[in-house]
mmCIF file of C-alpha atoms in Angstrom:
data_model
loop_
_atom_site.group_PDB
_atom_site.id
_atom_site.type_symbol
_atom_site.label_atom_id
_atom_site.label_comp_id
_atom_site.label_asym_id
_atom_site.label_seq_id
_atom_site.Cartn_x
_atom_site.Cartn_y
_atom_site.Cartn_z
ATOM 1 C CA MET S 1 -31.102 -4.216 71.144
ATOM 2 C CA ASP S 2 -33.072 -1.086 69.674
ATOM 3 C CA ASP S 3 -33.185 -0.409 65.847
ATOM 4 C CA ALA S 4 -30.195 1.918 66.012
ATOM 5 C CA TRP S 5 -27.775 -0.719 67.278
ATOM 6 C CA VAL S 6 -28.835 -2.789 64.687
ATOM 7 C CA ASP S 7 -28.683 -0.165 61.677
ATOM 8 C CA ARG S 8 -24.561 0.888 63.486
ATOM 9 C CA TRP S 9 -23.675 -2.542 62.192
ATOM 10 C CA ASN S 10 -25.573 -2.701 59.260
ATOM 11 C CA ASP S 11 -23.611 -0.141 58.054
ATOM 12 C CA ARG S 12 -20.350 -0.858 59.810
ATOM 13 C CA TYR S 13 -20.662 -4.080 57.897
ATOM 14 C CA SER S 14 -22.385 -2.764 54.013
ATOM 15 C CA THR S 15 -19.194 -1.790 52.917
ATOM 16 C CA ASN S 16 -16.934 -3.873 50.149
ATOM 17 C CA GLU S 17 -14.054 -3.836 52.218
ATOM 18 C CA PHE S 18 -13.564 -6.292 55.746
ATOM 19 C CA ALA S 19 -14.147 -3.677 58.841
ATOM 20 C CA TYR S 20 -12.163 -6.460 61.042
ATOM 21 C CA GLY S 21 -9.956 -7.921 58.295
ATOM 22 C CA GLU S 22 -10.808 -11.663 56.753
ATOM 23 C CA GLN S 23 -7.572 -13.350 58.426
ATOM 24 C CA PRO S 24 -8.541 -15.035 62.135
ATOM 25 C CA ASN S 25 -8.039 -13.201 65.631
ATOM 26 C CA ASN S 26 -4.869 -14.131 66.586
ATOM 27 C CA TYR S 27 -5.438 -15.539 69.982
ATOM 28 C CA LEU S 28 -8.851 -17.715 68.616
ATOM 29 C CA LYS S 29 -5.703 -19.188 66.127
ATOM 30 C CA GLU S 30 -3.715 -19.859 68.707
ATOM 31 C CA GLN S 31 -6.359 -21.790 71.029
ATOM 32 C CA LEU S 32 -7.932 -23.497 68.100
ATOM 33 C CA THR S 33 -5.626 -24.968 66.042
ATOM 34 C CA PRO S 34 -4.049 -27.726 68.672
ATOM 35 C CA LEU S 35 -8.215 -28.677 69.523
ATOM 36 C CA GLY S 36 -9.388 -31.615 67.857
ATOM 37 C CA THR S 37 -12.408 -30.973 65.652
ATOM 38 C CA GLY S 38 -16.096 -30.664 67.020
ATOM 39 C CA THR S 39 -19.296 -28.280 67.254
ATOM 40 C CA ILE S 40 -18.565 -24.525 67.961
ATOM 41 C CA LEU S 41 -20.521 -21.452 67.604
ATOM 42 C CA PHE S 42 -19.374 -18.372 67.222
ATOM 43 C CA PRO S 43 -21.984 -15.382 68.714
ATOM 44 C CA ALA S 44 -21.522 -11.335 67.735
ATOM 45 C CA GLU S 45 -19.881 -13.201 64.253
ATOM 46 C CA GLY S 46 -19.944 -9.881 62.263
ATOM 47 C CA GLU S 47 -18.120 -10.610 58.980
ATOM 48 C CA GLY S 48 -17.602 -14.219 59.335
ATOM 49 C CA ARG S 49 -13.578 -14.137 59.566
ATOM 50 C CA ASN S 50 -13.264 -16.368 62.483
ATOM 51 C CA ALA S 51 -16.184 -18.766 61.717
ATOM 52 C CA VAL S 52 -14.652 -19.197 58.860
ATOM 53 C CA PHE S 53 -11.329 -20.215 60.023
ATOM 54 C CA ALA S 54 -13.228 -22.962 62.001
ATOM 55 C CA ALA S 55 -14.990 -23.801 58.975
ATOM 56 C CA LYS S 56 -11.380 -24.811 56.730
ATOM 57 C CA LEU S 57 -9.756 -26.341 60.006
ATOM 58 C CA GLY S 58 -12.673 -28.673 59.714
ATOM 59 C CA TRP S 59 -15.210 -27.294 62.932
ATOM 60 C CA LYS S 60 -18.875 -28.224 62.403
ATOM 61 C CA VAL S 61 -19.442 -24.255 62.580
ATOM 62 C CA SER S 62 -23.064 -21.985 63.768
ATOM 63 C CA ALA S 63 -22.465 -18.347 64.089
ATOM 64 C CA PHE S 64 -24.784 -15.396 64.739
ATOM 65 C CA ASP S 65 -25.001 -11.399 64.985
ATOM 66 C CA ILE S 66 -27.987 -8.480 64.529
ATOM 67 C CA SER S 67 -26.427 -7.782 61.205
ATOM 68 C CA THR S 68 -27.997 -8.735 58.381
ATOM 69 C CA GLU S 69 -25.507 -7.245 56.211
ATOM 70 C CA GLY S 70 -22.641 -9.289 58.027
ATOM 71 C CA LYS S 71 -24.527 -12.317 57.382
ATOM 72 C CA ASN S 72 -24.150 -11.720 53.998
ATOM 73 C CA LYS S 73 -20.344 -10.891 54.293
ATOM 74 C CA ALA S 74 -19.661 -13.958 56.064
ATOM 75 C CA ILE S 75 -21.604 -16.465 53.778
ATOM 76 C CA GLN S 76 -19.426 -14.243 50.683
ATOM 77 C CA LEU S 77 -16.059 -15.172 52.476
ATOM 78 C CA ALA S 78 -16.837 -19.146 53.395
ATOM 79 C CA ILE S 79 -17.950 -19.768 49.984
ATOM 80 C CA HIS S 80 -14.737 -18.032 48.460
ATOM 81 C CA ASN S 81 -12.559 -20.204 50.731
ATOM 82 C CA GLN S 82 -15.126 -23.008 50.121
ATOM 83 C CA VAL S 83 -16.244 -24.197 53.249
ATOM 84 C CA SER S 84 -20.035 -23.950 54.973
ATOM 85 C CA ILE S 85 -21.534 -22.299 58.137
ATOM 86 C CA ASP S 86 -24.606 -22.210 59.453
ATOM 87 C CA TYR S 87 -25.242 -18.029 59.938
ATOM 88 C CA GLN S 88 -28.385 -17.179 62.039
ATOM 89 C CA VAL S 89 -29.725 -13.478 62.234
ATOM 90 C CA GLY S 90 -31.257 -11.981 65.654
ATOM 91 C CA GLU S 91 -30.863 -11.998 69.212
ATOM 92 C CA LEU S 92 -29.644 -15.108 71.096
ATOM 93 C CA GLN S 93 -33.452 -16.379 72.689
ATOM 94 C CA ASP S 94 -35.277 -15.891 69.440
ATOM 95 C CA LEU S 95 -32.631 -18.874 67.792
ATOM 96 C CA ASN S 96 -32.996 -22.122 68.322
ATOM 97 C CA TYR S 97 -29.868 -23.698 70.070
ATOM 98 C CA LYS S 98 -30.073 -26.440 72.132
ATOM 99 C CA ALA S 99 -28.511 -27.198 75.548
ATOM 100 C CA GLY S 100 -25.130 -28.941 75.482
ATOM 101 C CA GLN S 101 -25.308 -28.675 71.556
ATOM 102 C CA PHE S 102 -21.566 -27.113 71.309
ATOM 103 C CA ASP S 103 -17.919 -28.667 72.573
ATOM 104 C CA ALA S 104 -16.508 -24.941 71.883
ATOM 105 C CA ILE S 105 -18.231 -21.375 72.076
ATOM 106 C CA ALA S 106 -15.934 -18.567 70.780
ATOM 107 C CA LEU S 107 -16.721 -15.185 71.971
ATOM 108 C CA ILE S 108 -14.197 -12.733 70.068
ATOM 109 C CA TYR S 109 -14.926 -8.647 70.980
ATOM 110 C CA ALA S 110 -18.434 -9.702 71.428
ATOM 111 C CA HIS S 111 -19.228 -6.940 72.731
ATOM 112 C CA PHE S 112 -23.360 -6.998 73.939
ATOM 113 C CA PRO S 113 -24.904 -3.870 75.234
ATOM 114 C CA SER S 114 -24.291 -3.737 78.943
ATOM 115 C CA SER S 115 -27.853 -4.731 80.134
ATOM 116 C CA ILE S 116 -27.407 -8.144 78.492
ATOM 117 C CA LYS S 117 -24.113 -9.276 78.602
ATOM 118 C CA SER S 118 -24.136 -11.368 81.308
ATOM 119 C CA THR S 119 -27.295 -12.734 80.632
ATOM 120 C CA TYR S 120 -25.974 -13.785 76.928
ATOM 121 C CA HIS S 121 -22.749 -15.051 78.904
ATOM 122 C CA LYS S 122 -24.905 -17.808 81.113
ATOM 123 C CA THR S 123 -27.136 -18.835 78.560
ATOM 124 C CA LEU S 124 -24.877 -19.475 76.190
ATOM 125 C CA SER S 125 -22.949 -21.246 78.706
ATOM 126 C CA HIS S 126 -26.262 -23.335 78.862
ATOM 127 C CA TYR S 127 -25.956 -24.535 74.902
ATOM 128 C CA LEU S 128 -22.465 -25.628 75.831
ATOM 129 C CA CYS S 129 -21.810 -29.543 76.394
ATOM 130 C CA LYS S 130 -19.984 -30.611 79.789
ATOM 131 C CA GLY S 131 -16.363 -30.543 79.356
ATOM 132 C CA GLY S 132 -16.523 -27.703 76.668
ATOM 133 C CA LEU S 133 -14.755 -24.935 76.202
ATOM 134 C CA VAL S 134 -14.962 -20.951 75.972
ATOM 135 C CA ILE S 135 -12.609 -19.066 74.138
ATOM 136 C CA PHE S 136 -12.878 -15.321 74.842
ATOM 137 C CA GLU S 137 -10.766 -12.043 74.217
ATOM 138 C CA ALA S 138 -12.368 -8.155 74.703
ATOM 139 C CA PHE S 139 -11.667 -5.073 75.469
ATOM 140 C CA SER S 140 -11.111 -4.411 79.487
ATOM 141 C CA LYS S 141 -12.281 -2.079 81.399
ATOM 142 C CA LYS S 142 -8.692 0.182 81.321
ATOM 143 C CA HIS S 143 -9.293 -0.416 77.301
ATOM 144 C CA LEU S 144 -10.463 3.158 77.283
ATOM 145 C CA HIS S 145 -7.282 5.021 78.358
ATOM 146 C CA TYR S 146 -6.318 3.325 75.172
ATOM 147 C CA ILE S 147 -8.878 4.542 73.084
ATOM 148 C CA ALA S 148 -8.234 8.303 74.437
ATOM 149 C CA ALA S 149 -4.680 7.715 72.888
ATOM 150 C CA ASN S 150 -5.714 6.421 69.802
ATOM 151 C CA GLU S 151 -9.363 6.117 68.291
ATOM 152 C CA LYS S 152 -8.133 3.610 65.919
ATOM 153 C CA ILE S 153 -7.808 0.820 67.945
ATOM 154 C CA GLY S 154 -11.246 0.895 68.363
ATOM 155 C CA GLY S 155 -13.743 -0.942 71.333
ATOM 156 C CA PRO S 156 -16.868 0.387 73.078
ATOM 157 C CA LYS S 157 -16.811 3.797 74.920
ATOM 158 C CA GLU S 158 -18.974 2.835 77.563
ATOM 159 C CA ILE S 159 -17.282 1.328 80.239
ATOM 160 C CA ASP S 160 -20.009 -0.887 81.482
ATOM 161 C CA MET S 161 -19.820 -2.597 78.171
ATOM 162 C CA LEU S 162 -15.758 -3.460 78.877
ATOM 163 C CA PHE S 163 -14.789 -6.495 81.238
ATOM 164 C CA SER S 164 -13.048 -6.843 84.022
ATOM 165 C CA MET S 165 -12.084 -10.582 85.127
ATOM 166 C CA GLU S 166 -14.254 -10.564 88.235
ATOM 167 C CA GLU S 167 -17.101 -10.094 85.461
ATOM 168 C CA ILE S 168 -15.844 -13.215 83.949
ATOM 169 C CA LYS S 169 -15.228 -15.358 86.845
ATOM 170 C CA ALA S 170 -18.753 -14.713 87.918
ATOM 171 C CA ASP S 171 -20.289 -14.928 84.193
ATOM 172 C CA PHE S 172 -18.786 -18.457 84.016
ATOM 173 C CA GLU S 173 -18.408 -19.645 87.459
ATOM 174 C CA ASP S 174 -19.346 -23.412 86.703
ATOM 175 C CA TYR S 175 -15.586 -23.831 85.312
ATOM 176 C CA GLU S 176 -12.125 -24.720 85.241
ATOM 177 C CA ILE S 177 -10.102 -21.749 84.423
ATOM 178 C CA ILE S 178 -7.637 -22.350 82.138
ATOM 179 C CA VAL S 179 -6.383 -18.841 81.411
ATOM 180 C CA LEU S 180 -7.643 -15.600 82.490
ATOM 181 C CA GLU S 181 -5.570 -12.262 81.748
ATOM 182 C CA GLU S 182 -5.535 -9.160 81.822
ATOM 183 C CA LYS S 183 -3.128 -7.992 78.914
ATOM 184 C CA GLU S 184 -1.892 -5.435 76.651
ATOM 185 C CA ILE S 185 -1.456 -6.467 73.108
ATOM 186 C CA GLU S 186 -1.221 -4.811 69.659
ATOM 187 C CA LEU S 187 -4.356 -5.281 67.152
ATOM 188 C CA ASN S 188 -3.988 -4.970 63.697
ATOM 189 C CA GLU S 189 -7.272 -6.172 62.340
ATOM 190 C CA GLY S 190 -9.089 -4.623 59.414
ATOM 191 C CA LEU S 191 -10.029 -0.724 59.422
ATOM 192 C CA PHE S 192 -10.985 -1.042 63.337
ATOM 193 C CA HIS S 193 -8.943 -2.614 65.441
ATOM 194 C CA ASN S 194 -5.414 -1.211 64.971
ATOM 195 C CA GLY S 195 -3.015 -0.098 67.847
ATOM 196 C CA LEU S 196 -2.048 -1.258 71.465
ATOM 197 C CA GLY S 197 -5.469 -1.968 73.330
ATOM 198 C CA SER S 198 -5.809 -3.680 76.832
ATOM 199 C CA VAL S 199 -8.044 -7.079 76.946
ATOM 200 C CA ILE S 200 -9.026 -9.683 78.784
ATOM 201 C CA ARG S 201 -8.362 -13.647 77.672
ATOM 202 C CA PHE S 202 -10.237 -16.555 78.877
ATOM 203 C CA VAL S 203 -10.057 -19.893 78.137
ATOM 204 C CA GLY S 204 -12.350 -21.959 80.181
ATOM 205 C CA ARG S 205 -13.863 -25.563 80.466
ATOM 206 C CA LYS S 206 -17.463 -26.116 81.831
ATOM 207 C CA LYS S 207 -17.502 -28.573 84.541
#
């Protein structure tokens, strides 16, 4: 990822206010709360709202992002909530995760550049144990129409960074599909996710 990409996210996370709020994503909350705890990884975790939520449930939490400012906010949020998270800054190929290390991976609005997003998904899958879960929510390719109607909903404006169900099936082909759907939802997450949007939701168990 180039410097402009890193600078964009450092700029977004550099203010005192949390860009996407301090509360967890509703779908993550719905999926994670009934589960037993274990080890979980949050890619592209930004300011830490979801990682901190998982830590409060008792999960052993790892997270990463390219943004130092995001990490700083996440650690601040973790301290405020009296929990601990392991948060690394860097690109996935430079981090030290191990095969089968995690019981769950939560991809919540983890919109990686189009040139690497499938590679990242397949690499992340390598770090998930057999029987482990992927929990995924991100904007669908139909979301461009929602941005045109309301820019406050946020999300990438490049269609190749958005998702289809076919892409998810291809990226996570060796998975039992528990949930896979495209859905219109109402978001109210901080400053940058507000209004109606179109999302892909996926929960899969690694075979």
